[in-house]
mmCIF file of C-alpha atoms and ligand atoms in Angstrom:
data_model
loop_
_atom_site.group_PDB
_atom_site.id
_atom_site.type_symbol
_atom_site.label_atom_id
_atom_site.label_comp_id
_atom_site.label_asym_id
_atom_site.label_seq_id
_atom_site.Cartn_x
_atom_site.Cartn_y
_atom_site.Cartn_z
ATOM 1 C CA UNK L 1 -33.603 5.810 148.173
ATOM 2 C CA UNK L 2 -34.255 7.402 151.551
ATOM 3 C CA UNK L 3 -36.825 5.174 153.097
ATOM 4 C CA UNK L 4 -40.791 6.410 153.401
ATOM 5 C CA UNK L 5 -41.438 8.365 157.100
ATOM 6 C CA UNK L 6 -43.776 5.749 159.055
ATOM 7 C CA UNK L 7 -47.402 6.500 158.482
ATOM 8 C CA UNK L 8 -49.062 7.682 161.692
ATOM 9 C CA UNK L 9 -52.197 5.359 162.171
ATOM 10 C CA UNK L 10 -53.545 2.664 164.649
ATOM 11 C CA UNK L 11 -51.708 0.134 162.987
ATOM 12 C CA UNK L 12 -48.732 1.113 163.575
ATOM 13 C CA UNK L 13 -48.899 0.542 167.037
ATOM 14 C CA UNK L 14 -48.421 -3.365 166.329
ATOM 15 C CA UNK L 15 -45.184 -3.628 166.323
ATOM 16 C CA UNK L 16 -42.674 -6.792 166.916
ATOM 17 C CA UNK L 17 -39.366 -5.863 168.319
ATOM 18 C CA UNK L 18 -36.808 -4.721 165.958
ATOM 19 C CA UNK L 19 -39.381 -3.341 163.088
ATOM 20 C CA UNK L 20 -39.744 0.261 162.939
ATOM 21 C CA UNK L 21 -40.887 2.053 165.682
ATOM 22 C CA UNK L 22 -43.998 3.740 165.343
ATOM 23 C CA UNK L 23 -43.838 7.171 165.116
ATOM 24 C CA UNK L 24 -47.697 7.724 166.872
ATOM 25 C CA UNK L 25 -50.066 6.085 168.254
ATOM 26 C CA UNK L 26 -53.890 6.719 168.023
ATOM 27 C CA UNK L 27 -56.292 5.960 170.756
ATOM 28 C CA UNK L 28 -59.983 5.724 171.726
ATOM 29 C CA UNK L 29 -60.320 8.651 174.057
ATOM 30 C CA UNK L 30 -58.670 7.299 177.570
ATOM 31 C CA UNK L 31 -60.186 7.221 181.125
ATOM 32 C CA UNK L 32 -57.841 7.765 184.393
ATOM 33 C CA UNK L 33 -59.678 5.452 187.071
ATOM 34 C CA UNK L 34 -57.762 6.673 190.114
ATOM 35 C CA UNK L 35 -56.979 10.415 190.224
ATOM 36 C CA UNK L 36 -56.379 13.349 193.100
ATOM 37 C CA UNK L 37 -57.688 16.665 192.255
ATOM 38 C CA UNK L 38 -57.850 18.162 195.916
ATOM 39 C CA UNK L 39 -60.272 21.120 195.893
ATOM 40 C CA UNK L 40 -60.591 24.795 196.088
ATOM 41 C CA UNK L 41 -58.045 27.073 193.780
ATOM 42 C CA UNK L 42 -55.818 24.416 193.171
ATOM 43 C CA UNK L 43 -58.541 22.773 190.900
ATOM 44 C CA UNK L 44 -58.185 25.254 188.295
ATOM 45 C CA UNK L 45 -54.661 23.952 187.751
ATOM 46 C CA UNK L 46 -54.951 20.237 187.916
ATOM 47 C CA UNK L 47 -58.288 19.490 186.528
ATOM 48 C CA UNK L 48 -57.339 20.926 183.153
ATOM 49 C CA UNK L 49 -54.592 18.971 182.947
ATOM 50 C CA UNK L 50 -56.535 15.599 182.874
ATOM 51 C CA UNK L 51 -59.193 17.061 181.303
ATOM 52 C CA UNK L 52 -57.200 17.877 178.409
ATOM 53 C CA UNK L 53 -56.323 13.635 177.831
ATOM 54 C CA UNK L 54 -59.320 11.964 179.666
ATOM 55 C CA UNK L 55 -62.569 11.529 178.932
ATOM 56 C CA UNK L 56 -63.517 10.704 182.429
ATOM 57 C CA UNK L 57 -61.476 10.295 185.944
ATOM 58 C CA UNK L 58 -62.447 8.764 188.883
ATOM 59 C CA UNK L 59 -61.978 11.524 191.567
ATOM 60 C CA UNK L 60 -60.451 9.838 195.028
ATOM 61 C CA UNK L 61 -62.658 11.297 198.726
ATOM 62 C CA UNK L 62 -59.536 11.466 200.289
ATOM 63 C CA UNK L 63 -60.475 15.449 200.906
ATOM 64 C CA UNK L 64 -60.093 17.130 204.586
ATOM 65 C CA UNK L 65 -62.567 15.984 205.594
ATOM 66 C CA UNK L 66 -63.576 13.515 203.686
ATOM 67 C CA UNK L 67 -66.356 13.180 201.158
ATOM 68 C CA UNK L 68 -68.876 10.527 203.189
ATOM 69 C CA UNK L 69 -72.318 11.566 201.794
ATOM 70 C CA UNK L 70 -74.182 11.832 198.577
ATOM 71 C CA UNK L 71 -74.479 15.226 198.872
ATOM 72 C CA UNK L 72 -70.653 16.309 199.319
ATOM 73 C CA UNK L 73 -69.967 14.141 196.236
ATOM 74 C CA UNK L 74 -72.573 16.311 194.357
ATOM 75 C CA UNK L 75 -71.035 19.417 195.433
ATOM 76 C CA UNK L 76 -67.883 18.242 194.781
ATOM 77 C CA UNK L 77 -68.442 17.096 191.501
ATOM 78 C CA UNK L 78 -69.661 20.347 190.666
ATOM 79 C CA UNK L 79 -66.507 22.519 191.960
ATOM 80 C CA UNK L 80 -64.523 19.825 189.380
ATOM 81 C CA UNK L 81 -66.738 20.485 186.638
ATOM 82 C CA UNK L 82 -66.181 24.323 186.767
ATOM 83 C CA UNK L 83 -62.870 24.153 186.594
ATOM 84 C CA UNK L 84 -62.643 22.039 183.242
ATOM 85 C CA UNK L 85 -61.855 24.446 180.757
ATOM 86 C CA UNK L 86 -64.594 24.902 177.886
ATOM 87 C CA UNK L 87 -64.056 22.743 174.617
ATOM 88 C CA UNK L 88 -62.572 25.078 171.883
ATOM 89 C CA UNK L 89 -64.605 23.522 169.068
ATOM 90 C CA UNK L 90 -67.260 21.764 171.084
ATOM 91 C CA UNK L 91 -67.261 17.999 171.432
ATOM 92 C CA UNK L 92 -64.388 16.800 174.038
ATOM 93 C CA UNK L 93 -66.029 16.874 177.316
ATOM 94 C CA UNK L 94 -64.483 15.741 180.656
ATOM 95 C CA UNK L 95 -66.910 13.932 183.198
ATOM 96 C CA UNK L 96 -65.622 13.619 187.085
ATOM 97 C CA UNK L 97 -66.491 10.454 188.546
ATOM 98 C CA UNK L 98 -67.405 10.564 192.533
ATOM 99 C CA UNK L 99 -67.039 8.474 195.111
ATOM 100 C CA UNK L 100 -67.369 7.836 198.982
ATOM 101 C CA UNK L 101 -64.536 7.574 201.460
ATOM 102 C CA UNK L 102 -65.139 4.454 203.697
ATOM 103 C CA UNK L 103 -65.341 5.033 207.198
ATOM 104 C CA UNK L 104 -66.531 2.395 210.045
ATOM 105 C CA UNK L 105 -69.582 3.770 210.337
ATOM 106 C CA UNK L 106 -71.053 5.026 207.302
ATOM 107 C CA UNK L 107 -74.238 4.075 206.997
ATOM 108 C CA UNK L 108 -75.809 1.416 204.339
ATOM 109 C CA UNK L 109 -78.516 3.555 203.857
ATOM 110 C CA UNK L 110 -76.219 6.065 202.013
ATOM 111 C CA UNK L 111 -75.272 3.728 199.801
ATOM 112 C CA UNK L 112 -78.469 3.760 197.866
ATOM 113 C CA UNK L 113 -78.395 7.629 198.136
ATOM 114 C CA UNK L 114 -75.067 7.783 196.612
ATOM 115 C CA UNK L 115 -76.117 5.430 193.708
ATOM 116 C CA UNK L 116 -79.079 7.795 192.646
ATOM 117 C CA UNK L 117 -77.026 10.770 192.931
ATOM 118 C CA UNK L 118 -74.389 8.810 190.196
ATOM 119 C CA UNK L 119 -71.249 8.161 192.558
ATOM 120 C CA UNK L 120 -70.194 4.822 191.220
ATOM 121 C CA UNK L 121 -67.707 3.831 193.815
ATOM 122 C CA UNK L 122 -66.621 3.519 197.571
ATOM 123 C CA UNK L 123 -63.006 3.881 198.837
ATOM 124 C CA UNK L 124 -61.231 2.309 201.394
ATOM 125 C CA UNK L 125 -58.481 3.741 203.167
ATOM 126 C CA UNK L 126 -57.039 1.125 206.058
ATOM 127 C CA UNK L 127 -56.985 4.372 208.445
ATOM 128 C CA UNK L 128 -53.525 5.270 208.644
ATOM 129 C CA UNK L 129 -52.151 4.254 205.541
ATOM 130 C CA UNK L 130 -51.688 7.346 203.193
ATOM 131 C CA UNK L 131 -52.284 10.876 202.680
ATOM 132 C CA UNK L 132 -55.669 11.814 204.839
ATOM 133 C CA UNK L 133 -56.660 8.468 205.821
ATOM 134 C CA UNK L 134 -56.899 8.648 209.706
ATOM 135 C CA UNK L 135 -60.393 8.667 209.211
ATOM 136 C CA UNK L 136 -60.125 5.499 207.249
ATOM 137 C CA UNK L 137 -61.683 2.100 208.173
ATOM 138 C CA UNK L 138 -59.722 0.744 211.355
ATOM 139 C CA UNK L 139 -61.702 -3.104 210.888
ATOM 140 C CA UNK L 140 -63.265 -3.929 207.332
ATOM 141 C CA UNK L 141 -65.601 -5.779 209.596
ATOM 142 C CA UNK L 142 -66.927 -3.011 211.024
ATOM 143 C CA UNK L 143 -67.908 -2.115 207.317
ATOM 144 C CA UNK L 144 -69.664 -5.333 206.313
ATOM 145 C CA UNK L 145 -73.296 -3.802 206.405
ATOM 146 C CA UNK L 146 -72.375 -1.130 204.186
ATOM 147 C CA UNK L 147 -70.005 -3.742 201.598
ATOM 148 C CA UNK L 148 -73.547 -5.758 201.865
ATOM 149 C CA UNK L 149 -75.745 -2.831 200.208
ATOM 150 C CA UNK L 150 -72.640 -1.836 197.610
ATOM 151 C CA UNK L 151 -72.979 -5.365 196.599
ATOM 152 C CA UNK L 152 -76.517 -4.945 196.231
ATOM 153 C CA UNK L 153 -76.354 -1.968 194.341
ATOM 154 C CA UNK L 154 -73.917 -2.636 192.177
ATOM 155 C CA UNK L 155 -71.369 -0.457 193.820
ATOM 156 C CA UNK L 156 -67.591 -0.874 193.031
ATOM 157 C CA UNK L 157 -65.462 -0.980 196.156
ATOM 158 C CA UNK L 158 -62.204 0.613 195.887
ATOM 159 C CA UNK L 159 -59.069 -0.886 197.763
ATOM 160 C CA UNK L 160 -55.602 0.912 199.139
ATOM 161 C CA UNK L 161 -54.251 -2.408 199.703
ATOM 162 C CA UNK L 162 -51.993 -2.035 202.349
ATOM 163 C CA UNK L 163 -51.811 -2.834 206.026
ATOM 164 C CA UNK L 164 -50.615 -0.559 208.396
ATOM 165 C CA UNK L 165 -49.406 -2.796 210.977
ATOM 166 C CA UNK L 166 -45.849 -1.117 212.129
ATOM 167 C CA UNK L 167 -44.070 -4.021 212.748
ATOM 168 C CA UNK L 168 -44.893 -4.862 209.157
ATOM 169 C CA UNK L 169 -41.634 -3.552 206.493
ATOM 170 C CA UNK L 170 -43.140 -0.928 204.436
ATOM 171 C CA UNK L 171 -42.401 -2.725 201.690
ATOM 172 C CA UNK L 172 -44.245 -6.044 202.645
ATOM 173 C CA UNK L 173 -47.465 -3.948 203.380
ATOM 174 C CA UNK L 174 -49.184 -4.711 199.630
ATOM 175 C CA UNK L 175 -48.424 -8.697 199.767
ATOM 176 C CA UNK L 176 -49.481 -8.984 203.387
ATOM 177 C CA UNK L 177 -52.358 -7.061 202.523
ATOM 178 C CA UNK L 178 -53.567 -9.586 200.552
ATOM 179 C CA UNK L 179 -53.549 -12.369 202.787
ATOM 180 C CA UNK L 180 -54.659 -11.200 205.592
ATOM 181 C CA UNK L 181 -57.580 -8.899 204.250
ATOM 182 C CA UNK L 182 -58.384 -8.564 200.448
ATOM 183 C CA UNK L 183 -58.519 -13.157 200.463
ATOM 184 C CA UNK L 184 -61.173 -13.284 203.385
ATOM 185 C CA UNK L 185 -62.769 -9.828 202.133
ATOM 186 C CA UNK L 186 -63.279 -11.233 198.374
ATOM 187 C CA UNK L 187 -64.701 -14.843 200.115
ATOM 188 C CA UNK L 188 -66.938 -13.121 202.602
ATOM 189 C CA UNK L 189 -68.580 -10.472 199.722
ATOM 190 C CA UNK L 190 -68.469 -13.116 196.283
ATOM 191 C CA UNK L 191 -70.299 -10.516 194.256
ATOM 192 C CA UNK L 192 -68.971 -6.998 195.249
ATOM 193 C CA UNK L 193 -66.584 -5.600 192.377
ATOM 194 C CA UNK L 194 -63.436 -4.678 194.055
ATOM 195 C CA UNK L 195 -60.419 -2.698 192.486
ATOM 196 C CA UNK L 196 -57.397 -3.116 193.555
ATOM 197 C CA UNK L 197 -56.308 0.114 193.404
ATOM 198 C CA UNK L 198 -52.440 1.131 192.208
ATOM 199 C CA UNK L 199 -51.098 -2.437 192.331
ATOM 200 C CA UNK L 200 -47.003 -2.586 192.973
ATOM 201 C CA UNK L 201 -46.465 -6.302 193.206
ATOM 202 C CA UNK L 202 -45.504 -9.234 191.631
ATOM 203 C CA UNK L 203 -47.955 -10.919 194.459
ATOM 204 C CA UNK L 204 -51.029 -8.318 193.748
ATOM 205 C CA UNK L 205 -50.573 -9.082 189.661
ATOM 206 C CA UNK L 206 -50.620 -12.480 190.030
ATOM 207 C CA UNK L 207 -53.804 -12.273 192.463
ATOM 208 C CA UNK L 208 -55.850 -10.212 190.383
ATOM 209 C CA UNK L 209 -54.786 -11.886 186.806
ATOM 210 C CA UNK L 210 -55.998 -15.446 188.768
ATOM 211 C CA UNK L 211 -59.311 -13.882 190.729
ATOM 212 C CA UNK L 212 -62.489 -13.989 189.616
ATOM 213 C CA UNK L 213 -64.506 -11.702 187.056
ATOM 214 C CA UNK L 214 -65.207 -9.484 189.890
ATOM 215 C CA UNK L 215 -61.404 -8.273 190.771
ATOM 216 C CA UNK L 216 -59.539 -5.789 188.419
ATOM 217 C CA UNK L 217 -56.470 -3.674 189.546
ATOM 218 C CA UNK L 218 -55.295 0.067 188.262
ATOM 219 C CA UNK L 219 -51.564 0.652 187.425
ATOM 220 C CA UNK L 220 -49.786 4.051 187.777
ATOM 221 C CA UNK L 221 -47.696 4.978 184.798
ATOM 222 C CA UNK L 222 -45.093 5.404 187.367
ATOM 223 C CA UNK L 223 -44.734 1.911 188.603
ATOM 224 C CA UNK L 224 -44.425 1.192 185.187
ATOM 225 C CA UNK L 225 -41.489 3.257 184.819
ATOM 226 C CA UNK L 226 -39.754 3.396 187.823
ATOM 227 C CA UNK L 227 -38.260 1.008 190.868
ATOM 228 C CA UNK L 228 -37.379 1.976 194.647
ATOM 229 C CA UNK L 229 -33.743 3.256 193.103
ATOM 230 C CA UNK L 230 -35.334 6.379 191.589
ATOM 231 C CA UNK L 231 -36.658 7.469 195.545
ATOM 232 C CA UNK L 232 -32.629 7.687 195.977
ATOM 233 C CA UNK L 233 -30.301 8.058 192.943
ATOM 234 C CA UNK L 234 -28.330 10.661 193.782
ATOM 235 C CA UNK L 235 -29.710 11.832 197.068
ATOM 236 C CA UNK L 236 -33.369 11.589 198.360
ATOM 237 C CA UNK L 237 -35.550 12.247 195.793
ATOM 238 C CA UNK L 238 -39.202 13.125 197.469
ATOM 239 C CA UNK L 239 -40.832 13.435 194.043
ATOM 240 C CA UNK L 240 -40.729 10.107 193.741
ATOM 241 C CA UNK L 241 -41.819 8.983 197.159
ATOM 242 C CA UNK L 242 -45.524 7.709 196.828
ATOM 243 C CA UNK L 243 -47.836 5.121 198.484
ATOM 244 C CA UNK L 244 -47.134 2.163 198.128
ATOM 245 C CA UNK L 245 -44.034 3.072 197.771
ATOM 246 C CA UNK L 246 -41.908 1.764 194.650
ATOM 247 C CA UNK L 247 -40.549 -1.458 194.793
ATOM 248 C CA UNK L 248 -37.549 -3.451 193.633
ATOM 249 C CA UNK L 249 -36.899 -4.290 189.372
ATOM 250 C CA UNK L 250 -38.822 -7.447 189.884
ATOM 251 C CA UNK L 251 -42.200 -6.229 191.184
ATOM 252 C CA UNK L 252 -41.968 -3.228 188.323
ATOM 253 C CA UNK L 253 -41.109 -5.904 185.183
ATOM 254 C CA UNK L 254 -44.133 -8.063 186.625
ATOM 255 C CA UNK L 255 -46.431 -4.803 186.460
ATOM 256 C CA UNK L 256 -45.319 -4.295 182.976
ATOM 257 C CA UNK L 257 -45.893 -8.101 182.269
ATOM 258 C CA UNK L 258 -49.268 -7.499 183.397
ATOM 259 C CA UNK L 259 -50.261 -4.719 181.863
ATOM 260 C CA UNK L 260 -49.303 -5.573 178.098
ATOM 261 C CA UNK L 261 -50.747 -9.441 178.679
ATOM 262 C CA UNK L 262 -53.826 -8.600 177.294
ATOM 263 C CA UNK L 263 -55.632 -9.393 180.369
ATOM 264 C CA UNK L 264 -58.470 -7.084 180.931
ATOM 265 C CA UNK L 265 -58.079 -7.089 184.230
ATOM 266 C CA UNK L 266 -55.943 -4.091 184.417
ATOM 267 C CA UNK L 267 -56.450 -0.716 183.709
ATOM 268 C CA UNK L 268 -55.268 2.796 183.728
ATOM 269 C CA UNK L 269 -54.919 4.951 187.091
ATOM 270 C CA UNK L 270 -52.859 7.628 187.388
ATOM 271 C CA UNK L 271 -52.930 7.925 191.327
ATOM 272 C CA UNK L 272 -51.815 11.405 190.181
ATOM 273 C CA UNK L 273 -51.553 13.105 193.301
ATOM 274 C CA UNK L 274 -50.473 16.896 193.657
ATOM 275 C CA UNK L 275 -49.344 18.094 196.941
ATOM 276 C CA UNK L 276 -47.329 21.813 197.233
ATOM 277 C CA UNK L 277 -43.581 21.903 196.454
ATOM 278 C CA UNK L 278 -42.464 22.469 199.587
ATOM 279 C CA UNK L 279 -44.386 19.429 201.715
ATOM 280 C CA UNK L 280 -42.766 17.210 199.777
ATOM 281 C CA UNK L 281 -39.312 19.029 199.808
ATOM 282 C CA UNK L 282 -39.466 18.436 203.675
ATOM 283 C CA UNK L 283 -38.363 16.328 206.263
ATOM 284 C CA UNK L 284 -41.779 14.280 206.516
ATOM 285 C CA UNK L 285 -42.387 14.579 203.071
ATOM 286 C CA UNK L 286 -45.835 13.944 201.662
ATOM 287 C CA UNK L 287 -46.849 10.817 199.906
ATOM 288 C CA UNK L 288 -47.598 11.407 196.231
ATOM 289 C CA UNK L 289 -46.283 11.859 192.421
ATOM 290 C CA UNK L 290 -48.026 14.338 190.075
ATOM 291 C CA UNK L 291 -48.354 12.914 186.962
ATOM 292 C CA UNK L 292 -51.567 14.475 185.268
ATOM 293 C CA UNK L 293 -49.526 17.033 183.627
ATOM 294 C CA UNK L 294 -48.350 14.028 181.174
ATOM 295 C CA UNK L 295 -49.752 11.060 181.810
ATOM 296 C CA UNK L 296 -50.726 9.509 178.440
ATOM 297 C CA UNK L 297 -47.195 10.648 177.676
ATOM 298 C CA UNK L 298 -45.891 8.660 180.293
ATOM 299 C CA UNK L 299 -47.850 5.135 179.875
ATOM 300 C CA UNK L 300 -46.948 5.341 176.135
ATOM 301 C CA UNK L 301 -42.994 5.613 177.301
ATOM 302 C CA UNK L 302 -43.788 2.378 179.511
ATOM 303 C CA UNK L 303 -45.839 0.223 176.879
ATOM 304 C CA UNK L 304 -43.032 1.569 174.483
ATOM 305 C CA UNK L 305 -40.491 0.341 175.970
ATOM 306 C CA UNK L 306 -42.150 -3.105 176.591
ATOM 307 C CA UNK L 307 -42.373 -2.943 173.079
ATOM 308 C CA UNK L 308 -46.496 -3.217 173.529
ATOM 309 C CA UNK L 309 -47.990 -0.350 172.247
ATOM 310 C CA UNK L 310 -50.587 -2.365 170.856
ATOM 311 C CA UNK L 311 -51.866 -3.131 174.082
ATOM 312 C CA UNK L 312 -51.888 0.655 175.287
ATOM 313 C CA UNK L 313 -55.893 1.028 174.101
ATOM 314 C CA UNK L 314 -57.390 -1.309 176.045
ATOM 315 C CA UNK L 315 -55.611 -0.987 179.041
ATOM 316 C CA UNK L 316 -56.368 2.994 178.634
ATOM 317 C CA UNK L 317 -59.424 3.059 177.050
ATOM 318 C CA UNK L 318 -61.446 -0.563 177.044
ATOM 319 C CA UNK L 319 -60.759 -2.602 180.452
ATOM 320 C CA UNK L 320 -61.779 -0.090 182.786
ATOM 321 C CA UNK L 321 -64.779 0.652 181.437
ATOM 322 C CA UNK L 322 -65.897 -2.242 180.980
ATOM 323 C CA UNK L 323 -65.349 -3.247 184.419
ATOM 324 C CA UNK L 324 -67.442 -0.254 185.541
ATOM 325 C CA UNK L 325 -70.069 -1.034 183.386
ATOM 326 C CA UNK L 326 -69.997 1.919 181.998
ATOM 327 C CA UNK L 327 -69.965 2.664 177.764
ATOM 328 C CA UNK L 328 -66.189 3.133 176.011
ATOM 329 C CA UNK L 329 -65.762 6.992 174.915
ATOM 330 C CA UNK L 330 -66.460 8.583 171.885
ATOM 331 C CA UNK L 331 -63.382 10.799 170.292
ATOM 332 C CA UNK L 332 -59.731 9.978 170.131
ATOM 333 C CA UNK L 333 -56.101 10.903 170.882
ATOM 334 C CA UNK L 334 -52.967 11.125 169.131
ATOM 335 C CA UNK L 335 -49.463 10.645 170.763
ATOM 336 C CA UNK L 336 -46.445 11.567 168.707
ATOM 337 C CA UNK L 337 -43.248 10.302 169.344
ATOM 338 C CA UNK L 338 -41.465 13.553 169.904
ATOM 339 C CA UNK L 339 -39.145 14.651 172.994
ATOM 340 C CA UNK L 340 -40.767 17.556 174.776
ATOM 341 C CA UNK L 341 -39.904 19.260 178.066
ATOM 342 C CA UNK L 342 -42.565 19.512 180.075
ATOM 343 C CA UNK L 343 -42.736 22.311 182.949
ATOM 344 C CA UNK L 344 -40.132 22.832 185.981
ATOM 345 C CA UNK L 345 -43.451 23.671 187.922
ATOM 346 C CA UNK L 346 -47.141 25.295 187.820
ATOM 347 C CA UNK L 347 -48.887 27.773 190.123
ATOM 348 C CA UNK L 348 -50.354 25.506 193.042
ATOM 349 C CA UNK L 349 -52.570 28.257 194.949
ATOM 350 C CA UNK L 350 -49.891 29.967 196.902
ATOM 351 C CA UNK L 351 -47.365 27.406 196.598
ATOM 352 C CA UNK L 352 -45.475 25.496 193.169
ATOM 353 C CA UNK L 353 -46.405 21.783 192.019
ATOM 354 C CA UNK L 354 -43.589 20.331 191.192
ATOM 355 C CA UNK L 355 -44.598 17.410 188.374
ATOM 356 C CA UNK L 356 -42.808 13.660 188.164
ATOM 357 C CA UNK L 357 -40.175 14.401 185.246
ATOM 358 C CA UNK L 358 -39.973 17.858 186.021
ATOM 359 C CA UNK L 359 -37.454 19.485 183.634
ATOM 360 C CA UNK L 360 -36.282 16.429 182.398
ATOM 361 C CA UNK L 361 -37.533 15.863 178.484
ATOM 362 C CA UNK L 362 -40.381 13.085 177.482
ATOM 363 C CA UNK L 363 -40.462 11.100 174.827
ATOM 364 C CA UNK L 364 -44.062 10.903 173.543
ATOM 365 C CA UNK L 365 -46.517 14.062 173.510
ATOM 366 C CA UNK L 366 -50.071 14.459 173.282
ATOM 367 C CA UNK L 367 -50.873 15.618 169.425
HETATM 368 O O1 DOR S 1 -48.932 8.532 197.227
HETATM 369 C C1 DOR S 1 -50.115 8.651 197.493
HETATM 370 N N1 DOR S 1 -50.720 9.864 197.521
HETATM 371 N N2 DOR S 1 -50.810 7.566 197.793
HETATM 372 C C2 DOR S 1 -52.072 7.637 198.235
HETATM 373 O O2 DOR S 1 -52.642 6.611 198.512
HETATM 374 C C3 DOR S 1 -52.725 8.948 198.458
HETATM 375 C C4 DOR S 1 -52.122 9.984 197.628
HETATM 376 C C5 DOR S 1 -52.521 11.399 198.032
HETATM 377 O O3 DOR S 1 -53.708 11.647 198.268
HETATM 378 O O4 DOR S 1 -51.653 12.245 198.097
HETATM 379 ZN ZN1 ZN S 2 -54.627 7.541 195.284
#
């Protein structure tokens, strides 16, 4: 007798190693909490892409020059929401989520301008540290006033967590991060909610899983996937050169381990982050992995092969919103496992985007 196909449903996604693999997985609609849309033409290509799996992203300030005010973030917001393409048979919307970039001397004031004008987050950048962050904070100190009122307000501050110290090893910068700034940071300012943002440590898991209610962390589906080999296998591979970098095996399986503990701690953040073809091809290449294209795709590959796909919904779809505050969606989505190739490229403006897993095929798909 050949044996019954697997039935597609939400239960199927609790599976013990060694039963039969499910064949989809259905989810309450998903939220990316850490994403990089950039601005001007280039938004017509991205946004749809997240739009098309998310019901809401949180949209990083990290523009030239940066979004400090209320009133950029509105205008912002807007140029994102006119590029999200209209819904075919009405209902799935996609909502952009603002926030401020940090600087040492934004004022506290703005703070409470920003919360009536719904951003729902501040960013900082240690200045130096990543794409566009010389105008980042040079002494969190310097910033304590305006960490006071976000506290107040019930403002979420948002943490690259990595020093920039050059006499620190690049790949030290996360775990000496946290001793030196995020420990007297989270004792100084009890009560202000503080992601961690893109976590790529063993030492930044085991922080947030042991801090308070007020600490969460996002993970990116590629430090889920990948270690520091995949930046050279073969030759230098720029594509997957991001910040913080990718680590050794360890730091990646202790990512995993956190994500599919159950802890709600951690949620979803792409850190997608498109830059043109040719700046990364280059001999400085730019920091950043574009992942939007397929990202649901991708964290279903990861939890898949941790043999968790039962935990994929609340990391995706649950923790993060309820760490914001903010209501679960409405709707759902349906990945398939079936290989797919996704794109070699798409038009960026003038130039080509060249997406993580470019040419090479996927094993889940978006229904
Ligand atoms: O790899 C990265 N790219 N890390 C960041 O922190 C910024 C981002 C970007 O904006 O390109
Ligand atoms: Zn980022």
């Amino acid at each position: 007798m050949t044996p019954k196909p697997p039935n597609p449903s939400r239960l199927e996604a609790n599976q013990a190693p060694g039963s039969t693999p499910p064949s989809a997985v259905t989810l309450t609609r998903p939220d990316d909490w850490h994403l990089h849309v950039r601005d001007g033409d280039v938004l017509n290509t991205v946004v749809p892409h997240t739009a098309a799996q998310f019901g809401r992203a949180i949209i990083m300030p990290n523009l030239k020059p940066p979004i400090t005010t209320a009133a950029q973030a509105v205008a912002y917001a807007g140029r994102i929401r006119a590029a999200v393409p209209k819904p075919v048979h009405g209902g799935v919307t996609f909502e952009p989520l603002m926030t401020l970039y940090l600087t040492d001397n934004l004022p506290p004031d703005e703070v409470k301008r920003a919360k009536d004008a719904g951003v729902v987050a501040l960013k900082l950048y240690p200045a130096g540290a990543t794409t566009n962050s010389d105008a980042g904070v040079t002494d969190v100190r310097k910033t304590y006033k305006t960490l006071e009122a976000m506290q107040r307000e019930g403002l979420l501050l948002l943490v690259h967590g990595e020093v920039t110290a050059p006499e620190v090893d690049l790949f030290d910068r996360e775990a000496v991060f946290i001793d030196t700034q995020l420990i007297p940071l989270r004792r100084d300012l009890p009560e202000l909610k503080i992601v961690f943002e893109h976590i790529t440590t063993r030492q930044a898991a085991q922080y947030v899983r042991d801090a308070d209610r007020f600490t969460a962390a996002t993970v990116t589906a590629h430090h889920l996937l990948y270690n520091r080999n995949a930046i050279f296998t073969g030759g230098v591979r720029p594509h997957y050169y991001c910040l913080p970098v990718l680590k050794r095996e360890t730091h990646r399986l202790a990512l995993v381990k956190a994500v599919t503990s159950g802890s709600a701690k951690f949620f979803l953040g792409t850190d997608s982050a498109p830059h043109p073809a040719h700046l990364k091809e280059h001999a400085s290449g730019c920091a950043g992995c574009y992942t939007a294209h397929a990202a649901m795709e991708m964290y279903a590959e990861a939890f898949d092969n941790a043999h968790a796909l039962d935990k994929l919904e609340a990391f995706a779809s649950f923790n993060g919103a309820d760490f914001y505050g903010l209501p679960r969606n409405a709707g759902t989505i349906t990945l398939t496992r079936e290989r797919w190739m996704p794109p070699e490229s798409f038009a960026f403006g003038e130039a080509q985007l060249k997406p993580l897993r470019s040419g090479e095929a996927l094993p889940w798909r978006l229904a």
